[in-house]
Coordinates of C-alpha atoms and ligand atoms in Angstrom, one line a residue:
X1166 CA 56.0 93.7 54.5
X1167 CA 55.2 90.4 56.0
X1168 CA 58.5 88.0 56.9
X1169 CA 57.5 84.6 56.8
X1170 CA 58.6 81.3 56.2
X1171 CA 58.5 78.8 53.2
X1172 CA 56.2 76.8 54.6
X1173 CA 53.7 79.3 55.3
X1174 CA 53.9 80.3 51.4
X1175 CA 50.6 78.6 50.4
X1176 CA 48.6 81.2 53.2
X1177 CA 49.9 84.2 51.2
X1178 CA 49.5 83.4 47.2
X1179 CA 49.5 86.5 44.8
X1180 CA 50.6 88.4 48.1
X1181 CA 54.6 90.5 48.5
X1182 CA 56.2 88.5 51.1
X1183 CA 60.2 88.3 52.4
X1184 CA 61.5 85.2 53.3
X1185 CA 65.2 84.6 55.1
X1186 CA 66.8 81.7 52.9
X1187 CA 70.3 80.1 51.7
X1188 CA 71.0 79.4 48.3
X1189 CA 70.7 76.1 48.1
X1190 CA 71.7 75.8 44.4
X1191 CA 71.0 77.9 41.3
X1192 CA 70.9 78.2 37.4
X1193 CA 70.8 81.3 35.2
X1194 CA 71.1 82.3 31.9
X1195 CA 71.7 86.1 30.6
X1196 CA 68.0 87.2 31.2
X1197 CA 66.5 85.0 34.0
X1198 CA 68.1 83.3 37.2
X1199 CA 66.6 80.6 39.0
X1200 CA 67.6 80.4 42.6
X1201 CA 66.3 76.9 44.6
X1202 CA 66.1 79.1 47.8
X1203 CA 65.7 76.7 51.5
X1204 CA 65.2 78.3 54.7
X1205 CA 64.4 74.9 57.0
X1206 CA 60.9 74.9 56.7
X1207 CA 61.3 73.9 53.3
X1208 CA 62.3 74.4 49.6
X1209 CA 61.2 76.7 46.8
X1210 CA 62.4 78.0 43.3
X1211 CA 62.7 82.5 43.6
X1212 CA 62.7 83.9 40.0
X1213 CA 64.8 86.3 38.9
X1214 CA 64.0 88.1 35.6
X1215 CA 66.4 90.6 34.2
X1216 CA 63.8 92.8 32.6
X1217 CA 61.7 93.3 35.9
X1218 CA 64.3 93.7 38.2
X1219 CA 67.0 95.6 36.5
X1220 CA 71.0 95.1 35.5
X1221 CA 72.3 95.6 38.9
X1222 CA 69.9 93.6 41.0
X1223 CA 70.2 90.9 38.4
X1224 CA 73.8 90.8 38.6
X1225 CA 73.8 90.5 42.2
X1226 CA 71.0 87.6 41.8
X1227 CA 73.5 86.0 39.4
X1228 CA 76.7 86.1 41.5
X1229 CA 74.8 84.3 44.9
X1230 CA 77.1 81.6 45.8
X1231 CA 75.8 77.9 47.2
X1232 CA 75.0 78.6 50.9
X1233 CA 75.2 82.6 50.8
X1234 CA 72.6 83.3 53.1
X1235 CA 70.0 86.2 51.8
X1236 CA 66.6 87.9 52.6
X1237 CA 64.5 87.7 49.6
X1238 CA 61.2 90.1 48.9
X1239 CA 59.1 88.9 45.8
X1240 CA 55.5 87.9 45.3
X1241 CA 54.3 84.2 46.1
X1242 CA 52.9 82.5 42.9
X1243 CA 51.1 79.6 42.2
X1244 CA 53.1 76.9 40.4
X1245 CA 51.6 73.5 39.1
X1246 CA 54.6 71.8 37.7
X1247 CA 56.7 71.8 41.5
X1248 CA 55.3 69.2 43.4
X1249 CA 55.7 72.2 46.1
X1250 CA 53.0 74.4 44.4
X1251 CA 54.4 77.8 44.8
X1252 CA 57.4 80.1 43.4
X1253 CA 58.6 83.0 44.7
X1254 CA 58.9 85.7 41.8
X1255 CA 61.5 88.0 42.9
X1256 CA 61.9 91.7 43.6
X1257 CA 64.8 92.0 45.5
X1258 CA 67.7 90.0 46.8
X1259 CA 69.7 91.5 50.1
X1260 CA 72.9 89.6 50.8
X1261 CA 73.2 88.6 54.4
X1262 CA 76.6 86.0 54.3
X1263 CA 78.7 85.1 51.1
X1264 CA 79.5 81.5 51.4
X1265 CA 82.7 80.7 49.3
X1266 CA 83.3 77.1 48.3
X1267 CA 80.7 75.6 50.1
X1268 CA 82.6 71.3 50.6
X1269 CA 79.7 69.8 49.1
X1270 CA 78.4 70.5 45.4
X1271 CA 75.6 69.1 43.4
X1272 CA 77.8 66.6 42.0
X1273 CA 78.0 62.9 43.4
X1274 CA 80.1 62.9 47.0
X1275 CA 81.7 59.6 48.6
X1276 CA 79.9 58.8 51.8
X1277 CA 83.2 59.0 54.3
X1278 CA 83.5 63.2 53.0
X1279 CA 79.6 63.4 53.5
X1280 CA 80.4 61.8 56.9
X1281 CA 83.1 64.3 57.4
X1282 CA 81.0 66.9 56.8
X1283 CA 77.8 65.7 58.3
X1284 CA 77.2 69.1 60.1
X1285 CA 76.7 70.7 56.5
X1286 CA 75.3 67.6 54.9
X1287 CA 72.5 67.7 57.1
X1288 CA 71.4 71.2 54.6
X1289 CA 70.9 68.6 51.9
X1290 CA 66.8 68.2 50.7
X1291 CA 67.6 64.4 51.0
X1292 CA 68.9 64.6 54.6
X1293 CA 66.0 67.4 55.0
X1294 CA 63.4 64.9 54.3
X1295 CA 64.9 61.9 56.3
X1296 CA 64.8 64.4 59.6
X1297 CA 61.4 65.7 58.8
X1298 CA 60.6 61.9 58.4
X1299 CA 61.9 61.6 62.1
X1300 CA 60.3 64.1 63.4
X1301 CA 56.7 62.6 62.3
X1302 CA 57.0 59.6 63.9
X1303 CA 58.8 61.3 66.9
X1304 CA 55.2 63.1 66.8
X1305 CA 52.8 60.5 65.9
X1306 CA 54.3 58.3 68.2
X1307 CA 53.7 60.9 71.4
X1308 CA 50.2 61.3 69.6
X1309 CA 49.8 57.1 69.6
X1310 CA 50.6 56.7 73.7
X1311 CA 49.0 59.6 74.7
X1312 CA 45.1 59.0 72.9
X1313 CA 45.9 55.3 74.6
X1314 CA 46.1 56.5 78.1
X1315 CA 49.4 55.8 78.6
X1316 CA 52.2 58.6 80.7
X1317 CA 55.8 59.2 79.6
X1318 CA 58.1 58.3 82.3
X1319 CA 61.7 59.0 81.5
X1320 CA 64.4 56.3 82.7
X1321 CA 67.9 57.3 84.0
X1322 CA 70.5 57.4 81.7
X1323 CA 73.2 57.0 84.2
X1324 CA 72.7 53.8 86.0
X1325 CA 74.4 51.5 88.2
X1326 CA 73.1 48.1 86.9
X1327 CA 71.9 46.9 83.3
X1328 CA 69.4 44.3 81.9
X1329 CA 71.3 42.3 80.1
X1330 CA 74.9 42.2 81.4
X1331 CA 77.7 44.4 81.1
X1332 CA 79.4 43.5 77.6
X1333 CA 78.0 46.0 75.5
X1334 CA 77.7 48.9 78.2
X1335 CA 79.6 52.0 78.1
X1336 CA 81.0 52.5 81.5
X1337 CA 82.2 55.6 83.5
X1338 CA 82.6 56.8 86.7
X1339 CA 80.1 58.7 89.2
X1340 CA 82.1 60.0 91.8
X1341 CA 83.8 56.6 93.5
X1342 CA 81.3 54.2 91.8
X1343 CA 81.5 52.4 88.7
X1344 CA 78.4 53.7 86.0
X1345 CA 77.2 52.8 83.2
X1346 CA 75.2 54.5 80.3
X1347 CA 72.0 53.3 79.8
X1348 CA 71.5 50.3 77.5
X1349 CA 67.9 50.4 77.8
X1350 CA 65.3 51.7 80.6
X1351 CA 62.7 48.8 80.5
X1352 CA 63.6 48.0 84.0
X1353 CA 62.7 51.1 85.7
X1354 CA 60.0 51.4 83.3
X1355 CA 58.4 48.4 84.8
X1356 CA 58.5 50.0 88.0
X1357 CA 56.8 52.8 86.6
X1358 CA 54.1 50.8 84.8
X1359 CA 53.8 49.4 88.6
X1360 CA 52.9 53.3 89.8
X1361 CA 51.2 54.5 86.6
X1362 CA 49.6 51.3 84.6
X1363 CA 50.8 52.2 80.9
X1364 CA 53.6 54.1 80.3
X1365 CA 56.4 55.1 77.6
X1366 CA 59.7 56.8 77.5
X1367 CA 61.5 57.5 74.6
X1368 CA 65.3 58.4 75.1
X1369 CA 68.8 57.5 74.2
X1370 CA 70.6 54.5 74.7
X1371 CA 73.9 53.6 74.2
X1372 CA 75.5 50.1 73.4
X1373 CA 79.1 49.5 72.2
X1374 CA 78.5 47.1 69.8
X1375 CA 81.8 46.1 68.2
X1376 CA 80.2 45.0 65.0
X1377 CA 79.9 47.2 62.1
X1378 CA 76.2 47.1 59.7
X1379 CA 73.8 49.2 58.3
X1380 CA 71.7 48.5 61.2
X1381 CA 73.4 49.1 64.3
X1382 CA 74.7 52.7 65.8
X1383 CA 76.5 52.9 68.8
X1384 CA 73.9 55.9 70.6
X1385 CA 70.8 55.5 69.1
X1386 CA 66.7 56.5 70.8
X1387 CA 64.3 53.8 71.7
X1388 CA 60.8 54.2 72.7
X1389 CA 59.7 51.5 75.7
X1390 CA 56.1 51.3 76.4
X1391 CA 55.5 48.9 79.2
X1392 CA 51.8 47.7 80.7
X1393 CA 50.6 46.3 83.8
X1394 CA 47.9 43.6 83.1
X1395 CA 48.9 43.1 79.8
X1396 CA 50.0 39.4 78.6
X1397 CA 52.0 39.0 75.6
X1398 CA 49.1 38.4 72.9
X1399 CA 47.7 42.2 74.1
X1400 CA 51.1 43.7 73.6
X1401 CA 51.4 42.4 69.7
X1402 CA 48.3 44.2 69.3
X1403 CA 49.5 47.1 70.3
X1404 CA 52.9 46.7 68.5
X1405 CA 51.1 46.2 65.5
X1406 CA 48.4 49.2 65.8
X1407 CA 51.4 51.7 67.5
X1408 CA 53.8 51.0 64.1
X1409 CA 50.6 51.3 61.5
X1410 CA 49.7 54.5 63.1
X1411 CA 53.3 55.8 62.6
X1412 CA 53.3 54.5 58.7
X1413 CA 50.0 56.3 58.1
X1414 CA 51.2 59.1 60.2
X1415 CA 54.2 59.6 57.6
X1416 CA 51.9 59.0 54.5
X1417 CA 49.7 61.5 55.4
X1418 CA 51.9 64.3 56.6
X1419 CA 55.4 63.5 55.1
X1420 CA 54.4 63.5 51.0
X1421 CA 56.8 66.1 50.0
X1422 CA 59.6 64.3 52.2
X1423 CA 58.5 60.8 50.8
X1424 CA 58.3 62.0 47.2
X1425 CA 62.1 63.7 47.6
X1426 CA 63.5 60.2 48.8
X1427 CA 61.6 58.6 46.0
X1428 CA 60.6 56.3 48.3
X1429 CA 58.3 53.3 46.9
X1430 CA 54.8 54.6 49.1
X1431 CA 52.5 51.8 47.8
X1432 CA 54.8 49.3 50.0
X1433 CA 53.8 51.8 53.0
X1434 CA 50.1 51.8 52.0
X1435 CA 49.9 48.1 53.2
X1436 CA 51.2 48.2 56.5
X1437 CA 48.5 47.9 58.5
X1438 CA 47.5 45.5 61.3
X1439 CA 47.1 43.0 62.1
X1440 CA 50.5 41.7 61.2
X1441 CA 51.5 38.3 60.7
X1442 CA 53.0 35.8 63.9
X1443 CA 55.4 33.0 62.9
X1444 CA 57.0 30.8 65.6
X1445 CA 60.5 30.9 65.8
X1446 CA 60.2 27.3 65.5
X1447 CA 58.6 27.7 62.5
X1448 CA 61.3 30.2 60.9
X1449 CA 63.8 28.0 61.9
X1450 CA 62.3 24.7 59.9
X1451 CA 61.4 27.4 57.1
X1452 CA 65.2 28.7 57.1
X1453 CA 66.3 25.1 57.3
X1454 CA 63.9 24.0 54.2
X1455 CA 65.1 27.0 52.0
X1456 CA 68.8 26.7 52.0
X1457 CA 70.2 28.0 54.9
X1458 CA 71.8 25.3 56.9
X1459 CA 74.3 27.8 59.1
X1460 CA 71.3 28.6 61.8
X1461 CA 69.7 25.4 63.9
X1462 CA 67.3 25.7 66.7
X1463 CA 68.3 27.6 69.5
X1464 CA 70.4 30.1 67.8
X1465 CA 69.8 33.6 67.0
X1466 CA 68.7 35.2 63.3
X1467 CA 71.7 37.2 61.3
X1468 CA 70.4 40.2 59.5
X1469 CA 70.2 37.4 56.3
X1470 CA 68.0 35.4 57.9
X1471 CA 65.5 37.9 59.2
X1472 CA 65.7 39.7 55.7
X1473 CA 64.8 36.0 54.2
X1474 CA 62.8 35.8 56.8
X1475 CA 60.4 38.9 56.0
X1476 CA 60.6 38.8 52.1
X1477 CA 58.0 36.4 51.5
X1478 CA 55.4 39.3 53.7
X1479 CA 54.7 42.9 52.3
X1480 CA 53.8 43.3 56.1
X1481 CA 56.1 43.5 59.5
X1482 CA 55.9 40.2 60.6
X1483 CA 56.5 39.2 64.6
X1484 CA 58.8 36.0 65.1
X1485 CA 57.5 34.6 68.5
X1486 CA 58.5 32.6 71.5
X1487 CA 62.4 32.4 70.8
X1488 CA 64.7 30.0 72.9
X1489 CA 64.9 31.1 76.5
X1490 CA 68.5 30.8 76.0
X1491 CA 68.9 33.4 73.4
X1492 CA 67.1 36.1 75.2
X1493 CA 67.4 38.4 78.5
X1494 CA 66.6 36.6 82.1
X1495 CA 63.2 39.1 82.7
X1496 CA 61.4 37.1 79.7
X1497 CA 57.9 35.0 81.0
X1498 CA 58.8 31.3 80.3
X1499 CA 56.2 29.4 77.7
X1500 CA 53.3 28.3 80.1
X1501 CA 53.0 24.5 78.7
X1502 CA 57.3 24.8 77.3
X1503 CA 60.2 25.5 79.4
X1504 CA 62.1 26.2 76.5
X1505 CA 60.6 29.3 75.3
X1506 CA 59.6 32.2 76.3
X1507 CA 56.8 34.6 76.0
X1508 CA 58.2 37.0 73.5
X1509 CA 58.7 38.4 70.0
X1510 CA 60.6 40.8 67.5
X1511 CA 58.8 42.4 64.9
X1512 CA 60.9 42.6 61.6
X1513 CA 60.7 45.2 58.9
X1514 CA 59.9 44.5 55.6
X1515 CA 62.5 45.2 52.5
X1516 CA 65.4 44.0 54.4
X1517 CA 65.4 46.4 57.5
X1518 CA 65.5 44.1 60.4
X1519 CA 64.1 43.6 63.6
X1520 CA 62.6 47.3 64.6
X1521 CA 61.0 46.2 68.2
X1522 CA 61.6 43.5 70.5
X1523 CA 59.5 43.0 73.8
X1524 CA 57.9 40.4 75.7
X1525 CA 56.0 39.2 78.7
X1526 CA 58.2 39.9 81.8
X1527 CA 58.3 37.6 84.7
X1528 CA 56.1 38.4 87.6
X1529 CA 57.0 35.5 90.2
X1530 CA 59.4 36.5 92.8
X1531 CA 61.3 33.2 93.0
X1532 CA 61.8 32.7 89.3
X1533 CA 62.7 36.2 89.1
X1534 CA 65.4 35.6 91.6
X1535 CA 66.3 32.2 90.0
X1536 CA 66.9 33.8 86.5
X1537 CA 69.2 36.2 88.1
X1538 CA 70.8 33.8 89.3
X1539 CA 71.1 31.8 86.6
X1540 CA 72.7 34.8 84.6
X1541 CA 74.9 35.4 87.3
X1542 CA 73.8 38.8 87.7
X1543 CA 74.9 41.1 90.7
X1544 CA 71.7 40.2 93.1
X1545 CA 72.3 43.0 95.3
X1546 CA 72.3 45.6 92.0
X1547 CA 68.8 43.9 91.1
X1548 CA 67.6 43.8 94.6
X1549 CA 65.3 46.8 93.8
X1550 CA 63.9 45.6 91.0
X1551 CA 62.9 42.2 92.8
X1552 CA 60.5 44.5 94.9
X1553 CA 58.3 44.7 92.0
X1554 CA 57.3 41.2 92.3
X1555 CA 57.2 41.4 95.4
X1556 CA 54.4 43.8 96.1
X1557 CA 51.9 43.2 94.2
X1558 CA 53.3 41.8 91.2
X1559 CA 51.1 41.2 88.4
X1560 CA 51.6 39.9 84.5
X1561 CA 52.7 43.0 82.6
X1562 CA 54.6 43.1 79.3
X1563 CA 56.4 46.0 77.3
X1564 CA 58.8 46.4 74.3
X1565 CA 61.7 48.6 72.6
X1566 CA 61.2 50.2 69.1
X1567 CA 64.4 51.7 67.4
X1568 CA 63.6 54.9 66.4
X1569 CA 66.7 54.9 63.7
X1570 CA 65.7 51.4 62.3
X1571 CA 62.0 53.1 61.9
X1572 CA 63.3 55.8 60.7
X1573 CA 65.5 54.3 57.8
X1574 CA 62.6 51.5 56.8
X1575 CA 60.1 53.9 56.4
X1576 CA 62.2 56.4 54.5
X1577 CA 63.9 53.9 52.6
X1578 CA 67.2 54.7 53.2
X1579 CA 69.8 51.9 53.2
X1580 CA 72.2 53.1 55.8
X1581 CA 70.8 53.6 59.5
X1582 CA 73.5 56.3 59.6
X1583 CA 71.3 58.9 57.6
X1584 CA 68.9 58.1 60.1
X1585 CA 70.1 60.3 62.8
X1586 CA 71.5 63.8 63.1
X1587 CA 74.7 62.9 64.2
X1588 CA 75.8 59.1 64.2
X1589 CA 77.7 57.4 66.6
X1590 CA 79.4 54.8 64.8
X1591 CA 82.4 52.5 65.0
X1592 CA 84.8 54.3 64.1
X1593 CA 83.5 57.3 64.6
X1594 CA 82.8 60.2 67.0
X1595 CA 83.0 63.3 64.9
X1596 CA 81.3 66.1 64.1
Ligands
LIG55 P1 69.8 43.3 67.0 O1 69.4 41.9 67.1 O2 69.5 43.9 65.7 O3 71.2 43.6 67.4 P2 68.8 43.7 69.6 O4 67.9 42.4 69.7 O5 70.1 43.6 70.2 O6 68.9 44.1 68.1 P3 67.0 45.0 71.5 O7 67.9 44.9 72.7 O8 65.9 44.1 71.3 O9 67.9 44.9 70.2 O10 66.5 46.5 71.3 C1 65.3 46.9 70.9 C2 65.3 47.6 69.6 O11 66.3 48.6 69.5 C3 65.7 46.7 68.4 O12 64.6 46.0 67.9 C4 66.2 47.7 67.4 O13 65.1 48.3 66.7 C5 66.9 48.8 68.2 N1 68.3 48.6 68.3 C6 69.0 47.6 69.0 N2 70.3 47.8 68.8 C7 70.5 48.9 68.0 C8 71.6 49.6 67.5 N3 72.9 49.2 67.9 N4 71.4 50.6 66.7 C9 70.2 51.0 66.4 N5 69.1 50.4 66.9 C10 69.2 49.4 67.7
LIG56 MG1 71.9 43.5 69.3
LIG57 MG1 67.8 40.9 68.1
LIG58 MG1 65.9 42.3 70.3

């Protein structure tokens, strides 16, 4: 008889197959048992009817515990009221592992214990979904860069110098020198982009921000795409095509996963570009104009203000050319402004934030050098990456997209920490 998985269910209806499962839950009553069997692939409803299958096999059926892991043989079914489509009706049930007092029950869990227990949690359908989720747009997102031509290049993680100063780095030690973990890899990936035209990475990156939200983890992935010849208008456009592919990507691969979350999908079916621009001068006099007078020009957005912000869009919107003095020293200054730069954020919609932030980077060796300067930066540590405009340098711009902010907008969950297998968070470093 043919082992298979849930997933492959659909390839084998009216067929005997056996499946290697867990009990994720169950219900019986004295002449049928219904066990919601999951085995990673997916999740389906075995039926267990006394008078087919006989007392003792029945009793067995009736005694699985939450978690006990089993191999079940029975014959796949069609079945039109599970939005899954299939059953499994059940022949015979062998006990692999009995799991006794498995922590976390059907019933209604505070998030600190589901934290706690985060290595089980993740068994959950809901946490199921949210990682299948992830795993899509992990997908789609290698699918998006690779039909555009561009190469993945993969950054160091270890490095000796960061982008944007040292106050949110981890450091450590590499043999005698000081290290730091990796904040973000766009500067070697320019120097890639320099040796391979369009490229991407997608890798973790660590930041020890002291502040705790929903929207911030302390290790968390980015993907960094970065292009030579491309000025910041061409970048949007590929912003805005890279995250509508993902959206559809999920719609059209995730519906199960999306349905299980109960996620709202005809907000998702709009996304698609182009999106909207709005200056940040603009935002600011539109923030100013609708009650909030705690931001003023040249001043970054709180998470209230970008979710303000976005509301009034059913679209990602990109807020462009912030303040010079707000951002990192690599940003292209505004051609006719000194006081802005050639960059943007794109923000979620339904209150998720900013999910990418890139720009136009500077490709003149002197200003380069000047705006290291100027952020009194370790000129020695960036000495290598002033080569690149200094052979050949050309305008080229590139961008960082959370993967966990993605994540957690398009599943709709409200906490970035289901977003990610294990979260690094504040005040917290286990399991
Ligand atoms: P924020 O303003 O929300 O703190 P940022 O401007 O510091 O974000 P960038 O340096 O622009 O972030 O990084 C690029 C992208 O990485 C962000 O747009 C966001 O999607 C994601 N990101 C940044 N910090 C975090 C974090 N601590 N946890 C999860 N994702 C993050
Ligand atoms: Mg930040
Ligand atoms: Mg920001
Ligand atoms: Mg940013």
């Amino acid at each position: 008889m043919k082992k298979i998985t849930i997933a492959e269910m659909a390839k084998y209806n009216g067929q005997t197959v056996k499946l290697g499962a867990w009990i994720a839950n169950k219900r019986s009553s004295g002449k049928i048992a219904f066990l919601q069997l999951r085995d990673g692939s997916g999740f389906v409803q075995g039926v267990v009817v006394k008078a087919e299958v006989g007392d003792e096999l029945f009793a067995t059926a009736k005694a699985l515990t939450q978690e006990t892991s089993v191999y079940v043989t029975g014959e796949v079914k069609e079945d039109t009221r599970s939005a899954f489509g299939y059953e499994l009706a059940v022949t015979d049930v062998e006990v692999i592992h009995e799991a006794k007092d498995f922590p976390i029950t059907p019933k209604e869990h505070g998030t600190e214990f589901l934290m706690d227990n985060r290595h089980l949690w993740l068994r959950s359908r809901r946490q199921h979904a949210i990682m299948k989720i992830r795993n899509e747009i992990i997908r789609a997102t290698y699918e998006f860069f690779n039909d555009n031509g561009f190469v993945k290049v993969d950054p160091p993680i270890l490095t000796g110098s960061s982008p944007e100063g040292t106050s949110e780095l981890f450091a450590t030690k590499y043999f005698d020198e000081d290290a730091y973990l990796s904040q973000s890899g766009q500067l070697y990936m320019e120097a890639a982009a320099m040796a391979l035209g369009k490229v991407f990475s997608f890798g973790p990156t660590f930041r020890a921000e002291k502040s705790k939200t929903r929207r911030h983890l302390i290790e968390f992935w980015m993907i960094e795409p970065e292009m030579a010849f491309i000025e910041h208008a061409e970048s949007l456009e590929v912003q805005e095509q890279y995250v509508s592919h993902i959206v559809q990507a999920v719609l059209t691969n995730c519906k199960l996963e999306l349905e299980r979350l109960e996620r709202d999908v005809s907000k998702l079916e709009k996304i698609k570009a182009p999106f909207p621009r709005v200056s940040y001068d603009d935002a600011i006099k539109w923030l100013n104009d609708n009650g909030f007078d705690d931001i003023k020009w040249g001043e970054d957005f709180g998470a209230p203000h970008e979710t303000a912000l976005a509301e009034s869009y059913d679209m990602p919107i990109f807020i462009t050319h912030y303040p010079i003095g707000i951002k990192p020293f690599y940003m292209q200054p505004h051609p006719e402004r000194d006081d802005v730069v050639l960059c943007a954020d794109m923000i979620a919609p339904e209150g998720y934030g900013e999910i990418i932030g890139g720009s136009e980077r500077i490709h003149d060796y002197e200003l380069m050098k000047q705006r290291i300067k100027e952020h009194n930066l370790d000129e020695e540590a960036y000495a290598w990456y002033l080569d690149l405009s200094k052979y050949g340098a050309v305008p080229h711009s590139g961008f960082g997209l959370g993967l966990e902010r993605t994540v957690a907008w398009i599943s709709g969950v409200e906490h970035i920490r289901e977003s990610i297998p294990f979260p690094r968070l504040l005040n917290r470093l286990y399991p």
